[in-house]
CSV table of C-alpha atoms and ligand atoms in Angstrom, one decimal:
chain,number,residue,atom,x,y,z
A,1446,MET,CA,-2.8,-19.0,-0.6
A,1447,ASN,CA,-3.8,-15.4,0.1
A,1448,GLU,CA,-2.0,-13.2,2.5
A,1449,LEU,CA,-5.0,-12.8,4.8
A,1450,ASP,CA,-6.6,-16.3,4.6
A,1451,GLY,CA,-8.4,-17.1,7.9
A,1452,LYS,CA,-7.9,-13.6,9.4
A,1453,ASN,CA,-10.8,-11.9,11.1
A,1454,ILE,CA,-10.8,-8.2,10.6
A,1455,LEU,CA,-13.3,-5.9,12.2
A,1456,ILE,CA,-13.6,-2.5,10.5
A,1457,GLY,CA,-15.1,0.4,12.5
A,1458,VAL,CA,-16.4,3.1,10.1
A,1459,THR,CA,-17.0,6.5,11.7
A,1460,GLY,CA,-18.8,9.5,10.3
A,1461,GLY,CA,-16.4,11.2,7.8
A,1462,ILE,CA,-16.8,11.7,4.1
A,1463,ALA,CA,-13.9,9.3,3.5
A,1464,ALA,CA,-16.2,6.5,4.6
A,1465,TYR,CA,-16.9,5.7,1.0
A,1466,LYS,CA,-13.3,4.9,0.4
A,1467,VAL,CA,-13.5,2.2,3.1
A,1468,VAL,CA,-15.8,0.2,0.9
A,1469,GLU,CA,-12.8,-0.4,-1.3
A,1470,VAL,CA,-10.7,-1.3,1.8
A,1471,ALA,CA,-13.3,-3.9,2.9
A,1472,SER,CA,-13.5,-5.3,-0.6
A,1473,ARG,CA,-9.7,-5.6,-1.0
A,1474,LEU,CA,-9.3,-7.2,2.4
A,1475,LYS,CA,-12.0,-9.8,1.5
A,1476,LYS,CA,-10.2,-10.5,-1.8
A,1477,LEU,CA,-7.0,-11.1,0.2
A,1478,GLY,CA,-8.8,-13.9,2.1
A,1479,ALA,CA,-10.0,-12.1,5.2
A,1480,ASN,CA,-13.3,-12.5,6.9
A,1481,VAL,CA,-14.5,-8.9,7.3
A,1482,ARG,CA,-17.1,-7.5,9.6
A,1483,VAL,CA,-18.1,-3.9,9.7
A,1484,ILE,CA,-19.5,-1.7,12.5
A,1485,MET,CA,-20.7,1.7,11.4
A,1486,THR,CA,-21.6,4.6,13.6
A,1487,LYS,CA,-24.9,6.3,12.9
A,1488,ALA,CA,-23.0,9.3,11.4
A,1489,ALA,CA,-21.1,6.9,9.1
A,1490,ALA,CA,-24.4,5.5,7.9
A,1491,GLU,CA,-25.3,9.0,6.8
A,1492,PHE,CA,-22.5,8.8,4.3
A,1493,VAL,CA,-22.6,5.2,3.1
A,1494,ALA,CA,-25.5,2.8,3.3
A,1495,PRO,CA,-24.8,-0.2,5.6
A,1496,ARG,CA,-26.0,-2.4,2.8
A,1497,THR,CA,-23.0,-1.4,0.7
A,1498,PHE,CA,-20.7,-2.9,3.3
A,1499,GLN,CA,-23.0,-5.8,3.7
A,1500,GLU,CA,-22.8,-6.7,0.0
A,1501,THR,CA,-19.1,-6.1,-0.1
A,1502,THR,CA,-18.2,-8.2,2.9
A,1503,GLY,CA,-20.9,-10.8,2.7
A,1504,ASN,CA,-21.6,-10.2,6.4
A,1505,ALA,CA,-24.3,-8.3,8.2
A,1506,VAL,CA,-23.3,-4.8,9.3
A,1507,SER,CA,-24.0,-3.6,12.8
A,1508,VAL,CA,-24.9,0.0,13.5
A,1509,GLU,CA,-27.2,0.3,16.5
A,1510,MET,CA,-26.4,-0.9,20.0
A,1511,PHE,CA,-29.9,-2.0,20.8
A,1512,ALA,CA,-31.3,-2.7,17.3
A,1513,GLY,CA,-31.4,-6.4,18.0
A,1514,ALA,CA,-28.4,-8.5,17.5
A,1515,VAL,CA,-27.7,-9.4,13.9
A,1516,ASN,CA,-25.8,-12.6,14.5
A,1517,PHE,CA,-24.9,-12.9,18.1
A,1518,HIS,CA,-26.5,-12.9,21.6
A,1519,VAL,CA,-24.3,-10.4,23.3
A,1520,GLU,CA,-23.3,-8.6,20.2
A,1521,HIS,CA,-20.7,-6.2,21.4
A,1522,ILE,CA,-18.8,-8.9,23.2
A,1523,ALA,CA,-19.1,-11.3,20.3
A,1524,LEU,CA,-17.8,-8.7,17.8
A,1525,ALA,CA,-15.0,-7.8,20.3
A,1526,ASN,CA,-14.0,-11.5,20.5
A,1527,PHE,CA,-14.3,-12.0,16.7
A,1528,ALA,CA,-11.5,-9.6,15.8
A,1529,ASP,CA,-7.9,-10.5,15.2
A,1530,VAL,CA,-7.4,-6.8,14.5
A,1531,VAL,CA,-9.7,-3.8,14.6
A,1532,LEU,CA,-9.3,-1.2,11.9
A,1533,ILE,CA,-11.0,2.2,12.4
A,1534,ALA,CA,-11.3,4.0,9.1
A,1535,PRO,CA,-12.0,6.8,8.8
A,1536,ALA,CA,-11.4,7.7,12.4
A,1537,THR,CA,-13.0,11.1,13.2
A,1538,ALA,CA,-11.8,13.5,15.9
A,1539,ASN,CA,-14.9,12.6,17.9
A,1540,PHE,CA,-14.1,8.9,17.7
A,1541,LEU,CA,-10.5,9.4,18.7
A,1542,ALA,CA,-11.6,11.5,21.7
A,1543,LYS,CA,-14.0,8.9,22.9
A,1544,ALA,CA,-11.6,6.0,22.4
A,1545,ALA,CA,-8.8,7.9,24.2
A,1546,HIS,CA,-11.0,8.4,27.2
A,1547,GLY,CA,-12.8,5.2,27.4
A,1548,ILE,CA,-16.2,6.6,26.5
A,1549,ALA,CA,-18.6,3.9,25.3
A,1550,ASP,CA,-21.8,5.5,24.1
A,1551,ASP,CA,-22.5,3.5,21.0
A,1552,LEU,CA,-21.9,0.0,19.6
A,1553,LEU,CA,-18.5,0.8,18.0
A,1554,THR,CA,-16.9,2.5,21.1
A,1555,THR,CA,-18.3,-0.2,23.3
A,1556,VAL,CA,-16.7,-2.9,21.1
A,1557,VAL,CA,-13.4,-0.9,21.2
A,1558,LEU,CA,-13.5,-1.0,25.0
A,1559,ALA,CA,-14.5,-4.7,25.1
A,1560,THR,CA,-11.9,-6.0,22.6
A,1561,THR,CA,-8.4,-7.2,23.5
A,1562,ALA,CA,-7.4,-7.2,19.8
A,1563,PRO,CA,-4.8,-4.8,18.5
A,1564,MET,CA,-6.2,-1.7,16.9
A,1565,ILE,CA,-5.1,0.3,13.9
A,1566,VAL,CA,-6.7,3.7,13.3
A,1567,ALA,CA,-6.7,5.9,10.2
A,1568,PRO,CA,-7.6,9.4,11.2
A,1569,SER,CA,-9.2,11.5,8.5
A,1570,MET,CA,-10.6,15.0,9.0
A,1571,ASN,CA,-10.1,18.7,8.3
A,1572,THR,CA,-6.5,19.8,8.8
A,1573,HIS,CA,-7.3,22.1,11.7
A,1574,MET,CA,-9.3,19.5,13.5
A,1575,LEU,CA,-6.4,17.1,13.0
A,1576,GLU,CA,-3.8,19.6,14.2
A,1577,HIS,CA,-5.9,20.7,17.2
A,1578,PRO,CA,-4.0,20.0,20.4
A,1579,ALA,CA,-7.0,18.0,21.7
A,1580,THR,CA,-6.9,15.6,18.7
A,1581,GLN,CA,-3.1,15.4,18.9
A,1582,LYS,CA,-3.2,14.6,22.6
A,1583,ASN,CA,-5.8,11.9,22.0
A,1584,LEU,CA,-3.7,10.4,19.3
A,1585,GLU,CA,-0.7,10.4,21.7
A,1586,ILE,CA,-2.8,8.7,24.4
A,1587,LEU,CA,-3.9,6.0,21.9
A,1588,ALA,CA,-0.4,5.5,20.6
A,1589,SER,CA,1.0,5.1,24.1
A,1590,ARG,CA,-1.5,2.2,24.6
A,1591,GLY,CA,-0.1,0.5,21.5
A,1592,VAL,CA,-2.7,1.6,19.0
A,1593,GLN,CA,-1.1,1.9,15.6
A,1594,ILE,CA,-1.9,5.3,14.0
A,1595,LEU,CA,-1.8,5.5,10.2
A,1596,ASP,CA,-0.5,8.9,9.1
A,1597,ALA,CA,-3.1,10.9,7.3
A,1598,ALA,CA,-2.3,11.8,3.7
A,1599,THR,CA,-2.0,15.4,2.4
A,1600,GLY,CA,-4.0,16.7,-0.5
A,1601,TRP,CA,-7.4,18.2,-1.4
A,1602,LEU,CA,-9.9,17.7,1.4
A,1603,ALA,CA,-13.7,17.6,1.1
A,1604,CYS,CA,-13.9,20.9,3.1
A,1605,GLY,CA,-12.1,22.6,0.2
A,1606,ILE,CA,-8.7,23.1,1.5
A,1607,ASN,CA,-5.4,21.5,0.5
A,1608,GLY,CA,-3.8,20.1,3.6
A,1609,LYS,CA,-3.2,17.1,5.8
A,1610,GLY,CA,-6.2,14.9,6.8
A,1611,ARG,CA,-7.0,12.7,3.8
A,1612,LEU,CA,-7.6,9.1,4.4
A,1613,PRO,CA,-4.6,7.1,3.0
A,1614,GLU,CA,-5.4,5.3,-0.2
A,1615,PRO,CA,-7.2,1.9,0.2
A,1616,GLU,CA,-4.2,0.1,-1.2
A,1617,ASP,CA,-1.9,1.6,1.4
A,1618,ILE,CA,-4.3,0.8,4.3
A,1619,CYS,CA,-4.6,-2.8,3.1
A,1620,ALA,CA,-0.8,-2.9,2.9
A,1621,GLU,CA,-0.6,-2.0,6.5
A,1622,ILE,CA,-3.0,-4.8,7.4
A,1623,VAL,CA,-1.0,-7.3,5.5
A,1624,LYS,CA,2.1,-6.1,7.2
A,1625,PHE,CA,0.4,-6.4,10.6
A,1626,PHE,CA,-0.1,-10.1,10.0
A,1627,ALA,CA,3.2,-10.9,8.3
A,1628,PRO,CA,5.8,-12.7,10.3
A,1629,LYS,CA,8.5,-10.2,11.1
A,1630,ILE,CA,11.5,-12.2,10.0
A,1631,LEU,CA,13.6,-9.1,9.3
A,1632,ARG,CA,12.7,-7.1,12.4
A,1633,GLY,CA,15.6,-5.0,13.5
A,1634,LYS,CA,17.5,-5.4,10.2
A,1635,LYS,CA,18.3,-2.7,7.6
A,1636,ILE,CA,18.1,-3.8,4.0
A,1637,LEU,CA,19.3,-1.8,1.0
A,1638,VAL,CA,17.6,-2.7,-2.3
A,1639,THR,CA,18.6,-1.2,-5.7
A,1640,ALA,CA,16.2,-1.2,-8.6
A,1641,GLY,CA,15.6,0.0,-12.1
A,1642,GLY,CA,17.8,0.8,-15.0
A,1643,THR,CA,20.4,3.5,-14.8
A,1644,MET,CA,20.2,6.4,-17.4
A,1645,GLU,CA,23.4,7.5,-19.0
A,1646,PRO,CA,23.2,10.9,-20.6
A,1647,ILE,CA,24.3,11.5,-24.2
A,1648,ASP,CA,23.3,15.2,-24.3
A,1649,PRO,CA,20.7,17.3,-22.5
A,1650,VAL,CA,17.8,15.5,-24.1
A,1651,ARG,CA,19.0,11.9,-24.8
A,1652,PHE,CA,20.2,9.1,-22.7
A,1653,ILE,CA,21.1,5.4,-22.9
A,1654,CYS,CA,18.9,3.2,-20.8
A,1655,ASN,CA,17.8,-0.5,-20.6
A,1656,ARG,CA,14.6,-2.5,-20.4
A,1657,SER,CA,14.5,-2.9,-16.6
A,1658,SER,CA,11.1,-2.0,-15.2
A,1659,GLY,CA,12.2,-2.0,-11.5
A,1660,LYS,CA,9.5,-4.5,-10.6
A,1661,MET,CA,11.8,-7.1,-9.1
A,1662,GLY,CA,13.6,-4.6,-6.9
A,1663,TYR,CA,10.4,-2.8,-5.9
A,1664,GLU,CA,8.7,-6.1,-4.9
A,1665,THR,CA,11.8,-7.1,-2.9
A,1666,ALA,CA,11.7,-3.7,-1.1
A,1667,ARG,CA,8.0,-4.2,-0.4
A,1668,ALA,CA,8.5,-7.8,0.9
A,1669,ALA,CA,11.4,-6.8,3.1
A,1670,GLN,CA,9.4,-3.9,4.6
A,1671,ILE,CA,6.4,-6.1,5.2
A,1672,SER,CA,8.8,-8.5,7.0
A,1673,GLY,CA,9.7,-5.8,9.5
A,1674,ALA,CA,13.0,-4.5,7.9
A,1675,GLU,CA,14.0,-0.9,7.7
A,1676,VAL,CA,14.3,-0.5,3.9
A,1677,VAL,CA,16.3,1.9,1.8
A,1678,LEU,CA,15.3,1.7,-1.9
A,1679,ILE,CA,17.8,3.2,-4.3
A,1680,SER,CA,16.0,3.5,-7.5
A,1681,ALA,CA,17.1,4.4,-11.0
A,1682,ASN,CA,14.5,4.6,-13.9
A,1683,VAL,CA,11.4,2.5,-13.2
A,1684,SER,CA,7.8,2.2,-14.4
A,1685,VAL,CA,6.2,1.2,-11.1
A,1686,ALA,CA,5.1,3.0,-8.0
A,1687,PRO,CA,7.1,2.8,-4.8
A,1688,PRO,CA,5.9,0.6,-2.0
A,1689,PRO,CA,4.8,2.4,1.2
A,1690,ASN,CA,7.0,3.0,4.2
A,1691,VAL,CA,10.4,2.6,2.5
A,1692,ARG,CA,13.0,5.3,2.2
A,1693,LEU,CA,13.2,6.0,-1.5
A,1694,VAL,CA,16.5,7.5,-2.9
A,1695,LYS,CA,16.2,8.5,-6.6
A,1696,VAL,CA,19.2,8.4,-8.8
A,1697,GLU,CA,19.8,8.4,-12.6
A,1698,THR,CA,23.3,7.3,-13.5
A,1699,ALA,CA,25.5,4.4,-12.4
A,1700,LEU,CA,27.9,6.9,-10.8
A,1701,GLU,CA,25.0,8.4,-8.8
A,1702,MET,CA,23.8,5.0,-7.8
A,1703,ARG,CA,27.3,4.0,-6.7
A,1704,ASP,CA,27.6,7.1,-4.4
A,1705,ALA,CA,24.1,6.5,-3.0
A,1706,VAL,CA,24.8,2.9,-2.3
A,1707,LEU,CA,28.2,3.5,-0.7
A,1708,ALA,CA,26.7,6.2,1.6
A,1709,GLU,CA,24.4,3.6,3.1
A,1710,TYR,CA,26.6,0.5,2.9
A,1711,ASP,CA,28.3,0.6,6.4
A,1712,SER,CA,24.9,0.8,8.2
A,1713,VAL,CA,23.1,-2.0,6.4
A,1714,ASP,CA,22.7,-5.7,7.1
A,1715,ALA,CA,22.1,-6.8,3.6
A,1716,VAL,CA,22.1,-5.5,0.0
A,1717,VAL,CA,19.9,-6.8,-2.7
A,1718,MET,CA,21.3,-5.5,-6.0
A,1719,SER,CA,18.6,-5.9,-8.5
A,1720,ALA,CA,19.3,-2.7,-10.4
A,1721,ALA,CA,20.3,-3.1,-14.1
A,1722,VAL,CA,23.4,-0.9,-13.9
A,1723,SER,CA,24.6,0.3,-17.3
A,1724,ASP,CA,28.1,-1.2,-17.8
A,1725,TYR,CA,29.2,1.8,-19.9
A,1726,ARG,CA,28.5,5.5,-19.9
A,1727,VAL,CA,29.2,8.2,-22.6
A,1728,LYS,CA,32.7,9.5,-22.3
A,1729,ASN,CA,32.0,13.1,-23.3
A,1730,VAL,CA,28.4,14.1,-22.6
A,1731,ALA,CA,27.5,17.0,-25.0
A,1732,ALA,CA,26.6,20.2,-23.2
A,1733,GLN,CA,24.1,21.1,-26.0
A,1734,LYS,CA,21.7,19.0,-28.0
A,1735,ILE,CA,23.5,17.2,-30.7
A,1736,LYS,CA,22.3,18.3,-34.2
A,1737,LYS,CA,21.7,15.8,-36.9
A,1738,ASP,CA,24.3,17.4,-39.3
A,1739,ALA,CA,26.6,14.4,-39.6
A,1740,GLU,CA,25.6,11.3,-41.7
A,1741,SER,CA,27.0,9.1,-39.0
A,1742,PHE,CA,28.8,9.6,-35.7
A,1743,THR,CA,30.4,7.5,-33.0
A,1744,LEU,CA,29.7,7.7,-29.3
A,1745,GLU,CA,32.7,6.7,-27.2
A,1746,LEU,CA,31.7,4.8,-24.1
A,1747,VAL,CA,33.8,4.2,-21.0
A,1748,LYS,CA,33.3,1.5,-18.4
A,1749,ASN,CA,31.1,2.3,-15.3
A,1750,PRO,CA,32.3,1.0,-11.9
A,1751,ASP,CA,30.9,-2.4,-11.0
A,1752,ILE,CA,29.0,-1.4,-7.9
A,1753,LEU,CA,28.4,-4.9,-6.6
A,1754,ARG,CA,32.0,-5.9,-7.1
A,1755,GLU,CA,33.1,-2.9,-5.1
A,1756,LEU,CA,30.6,-3.9,-2.3
A,1757,GLY,CA,32.0,-7.4,-2.3
A,1758,ALA,CA,35.5,-6.1,-2.0
A,1759,ARG,CA,34.6,-3.8,0.9
A,1760,LYS,CA,32.3,-6.3,2.7
A,1761,THR,CA,32.5,-6.5,6.5
A,1762,ASN,CA,29.4,-8.2,7.8
A,1763,GLN,CA,26.9,-7.4,5.1
A,1764,LEU,CA,25.0,-10.1,3.2
A,1765,LEU,CA,25.2,-9.5,-0.5
A,1766,VAL,CA,22.7,-10.7,-3.0
A,1767,GLY,CA,23.2,-10.2,-6.8
A,1768,PHE,CA,21.3,-10.9,-9.9
A,1769,ALA,CA,22.6,-12.4,-13.1
A,1770,ALA,CA,20.7,-11.8,-16.3
A,1771,GLU,CA,22.0,-14.1,-18.9
A,1772,THR,CA,21.0,-15.4,-22.3
A,1773,GLN,CA,23.3,-18.5,-22.3
A,1774,ASN,CA,25.4,-20.6,-20.0
A,1775,LEU,CA,23.2,-19.4,-17.1
A,1776,ILE,CA,24.7,-21.4,-14.2
A,1777,GLU,CA,28.3,-21.1,-15.3
A,1778,TYR,CA,28.2,-17.3,-15.8
A,1779,ALA,CA,26.1,-16.8,-12.6
A,1780,ARG,CA,28.5,-18.9,-10.5
A,1781,ALA,CA,31.5,-16.9,-11.8
A,1782,LYS,CA,29.7,-13.6,-10.8
A,1783,LEU,CA,28.9,-15.0,-7.4
A,1784,THR,CA,32.6,-15.7,-6.8
A,1785,GLU,CA,34.1,-12.6,-8.4
A,1786,LYS,CA,31.7,-10.3,-6.6
A,1787,ASN,CA,32.0,-12.1,-3.2
A,1788,LEU,CA,28.2,-12.7,-2.9
A,1789,ASP,CA,26.2,-14.8,-0.5
A,1790,PHE,CA,23.8,-15.8,-3.2
A,1791,ILE,CA,22.9,-14.9,-6.7
A,1792,VAL,CA,19.5,-14.9,-8.5
A,1793,ALA,CA,20.2,-16.2,-11.9
A,1794,ASN,CA,17.7,-15.8,-14.7
A,1795,ASN,CA,17.7,-16.6,-18.3
A,1796,VAL,CA,16.2,-13.5,-19.8
A,1797,ALA,CA,15.8,-15.2,-23.2
A,1798,GLN,CA,13.0,-17.4,-21.8
A,1799,GLU,CA,9.3,-16.4,-22.1
A,1800,GLY,CA,8.0,-15.2,-18.7
A,1801,ALA,CA,11.4,-14.2,-17.4
A,1802,GLY,CA,13.4,-11.1,-17.1
A,1803,PHE,CA,12.6,-7.5,-18.0
A,1804,ALA,CA,9.3,-5.8,-18.0
A,1805,VAL,CA,7.1,-8.9,-17.3
A,1806,ASP,CA,5.4,-9.7,-14.0
A,1807,THR,CA,7.0,-13.2,-13.7
A,1808,ASN,CA,10.4,-14.7,-13.5
A,1809,ILE,CA,12.1,-18.1,-13.8
A,1810,VAL,CA,15.1,-18.3,-11.7
A,1811,THR,CA,17.8,-20.4,-10.1
A,1812,LEU,CA,19.3,-19.4,-6.8
A,1813,ILE,CA,23.0,-20.3,-6.4
A,1814,HIS,CA,24.4,-20.1,-2.9
A,1815,ARG,CA,27.9,-19.5,-1.7
A,1816,ASP,CA,28.2,-23.0,-0.3
A,1817,GLY,CA,27.4,-24.4,-3.8
A,1818,ALA,CA,23.7,-25.2,-3.1
A,1819,VAL,CA,21.5,-24.7,-6.1
A,1820,GLU,CA,17.7,-24.1,-6.0
A,1821,ASN,CA,15.6,-24.2,-9.1
A,1822,PHE,CA,12.2,-22.5,-9.2
A,1823,PRO,CA,9.4,-22.7,-11.6
A,1824,LYS,CA,7.9,-19.6,-13.3
A,1825,MET,CA,6.4,-17.4,-10.5
A,1826,SER,CA,5.3,-13.9,-9.9
A,1827,LYS,CA,8.0,-11.4,-9.0
A,1828,ALA,CA,6.1,-10.7,-5.8
A,1829,ALA,CA,6.4,-14.4,-4.9
A,1830,LEU,CA,10.1,-14.5,-5.8
A,1831,ALA,CA,10.7,-11.4,-3.7
A,1832,GLU,CA,9.2,-13.3,-0.7
A,1833,ILE,CA,11.6,-16.2,-1.3
A,1834,ILE,CA,14.6,-13.8,-1.6
A,1835,VAL,CA,13.6,-12.1,1.7
A,1836,GLN,CA,13.2,-15.5,3.4
A,1837,ARG,CA,16.7,-16.6,2.3
A,1838,VAL,CA,18.2,-13.3,3.5
A,1839,ALA,CA,16.4,-13.7,6.8
A,1840,GLU,CA,17.7,-17.3,7.2
A,1841,LYS,CA,21.2,-16.3,6.5
A,1842,LEU,CA,21.2,-13.2,8.7
A,1843,HIS,CA,19.9,-15.1,11.8
B,327,LIG,N1,26.1,-4.7,-11.3
B,327,LIG,C1,26.6,-3.7,-10.6
B,327,LIG,N2,27.3,-2.7,-11.3
B,327,LIG,C2,27.5,-2.8,-12.6
B,327,LIG,C3,27.0,-3.9,-13.3
B,327,LIG,C4,26.3,-4.8,-12.6
B,327,LIG,O1,26.5,-3.6,-9.4
B,327,LIG,N3,28.2,-1.9,-13.2
B,327,LIG,C5,25.4,-5.8,-10.5
B,327,LIG,C6,23.9,-6.0,-11.0
B,327,LIG,O2,23.1,-5.2,-10.2
B,327,LIG,C7,23.7,-7.4,-10.7
B,327,LIG,C8,25.1,-8.1,-10.9
B,327,LIG,O3,26.0,-7.0,-10.7
B,327,LIG,O4,23.3,-7.7,-9.4
B,327,LIG,C9,25.3,-8.8,-12.2
B,327,LIG,O5,24.8,-7.9,-13.2
B,327,LIG,P1,24.8,-8.4,-14.8
B,327,LIG,O6,24.5,-7.3,-15.6
B,327,LIG,O7,24.1,-9.7,-14.9
B,327,LIG,O8,26.3,-8.8,-15.0
B,327,LIG,P2,27.6,-7.9,-15.2
B,327,LIG,O9,28.5,-8.1,-14.0
B,327,LIG,O10,27.3,-6.5,-15.7
B,327,LIG,O11,28.4,-8.8,-16.4
B,327,LIG,P3,28.0,-8.9,-17.9
B,327,LIG,O12,27.2,-7.7,-18.3
B,327,LIG,O13,29.3,-9.1,-18.6
B,327,LIG,O14,27.1,-10.2,-18.0
């Protein structure tokens, strides 16, 4: 089951250099299961050949209003009715101006007027054109009609300046489309997710860390955001890129994570504590690099606060989800943690099994709920597990 199975997506490509990036967008959407059709303006066809989109999507590409219908009798109406959502990428200043004022002088702008489908636009242009009051006003008009505007990225532009106006990366545009179709089971909820392994310094160049990659937490943050939640992701050391549209708070040590979590705690509806928090830290962190003079030396460690236990003790209305990484007596140890930390459910995994635990893309878990219910899951991707966690959180919050 792909996220976009059975969805009809109409992409309008207008005449900007970023048109070539939209080939990748079309390709990704198709791989996600969508039926993709593309309309190009004549200017867009100067940048990318229509055939490229045709081969990528497996569908004929429409450019001209009167070129003879490719598939349909009244083509602009048929295309308008086809779409579950219309994505305009890249959206030029000229397109935005026409769409804002109802001008329909080519196939794409005519379809935009004729469709009742929701529209997502990804403006991409020179910084000054984007910042021009006319363009800003047009974006305002479109937004006031419910058009979703994807924020342009900042970076090197084809016109040779460094500024705002880049088309967002294809992956990020597709994430927005997936989000558009996802059921918003966490709408109006604020979710705090912790992820990664804390780093406990020994001296200015060394630290104690663990094998956590942060994948489980980052996937959970992504799934919660896609489900409509406002997400705060408090992240220690990770090896993965953050998902779009979450508020990322970076920390290093367990003490920093504790402070960051407590600062958010009163305002959140649920906490998913997937971080691998170091249980101990170095008592006396050396101010200077430790030299290798001694044949052996001993590091004294002191206990870190148990963040989740503290959250459990201070809990008012928050839903608390913990993880239990064990190598033996999985259910027994996980149940004890559930009770001791006052959790609503715990995700228990035996990290000694192949395909579970740290630094792999899959997990094999058992969910243990406060009321005693136990759910066993087969090996699955961390992304799929994240969706299950988000579903359970949503069920319990409603
Ligand atoms: N946790 C925490 N603060 C700590 C240690 C753990 O908040 N100092 C959280 C983890 O994020 C996880 C849960 O508590 O959600 C259980 O973590 P785990 O390492 O499995 O267990 P511990 O409580 O540390 O117990 P032990 O190491 O003895 O198994």
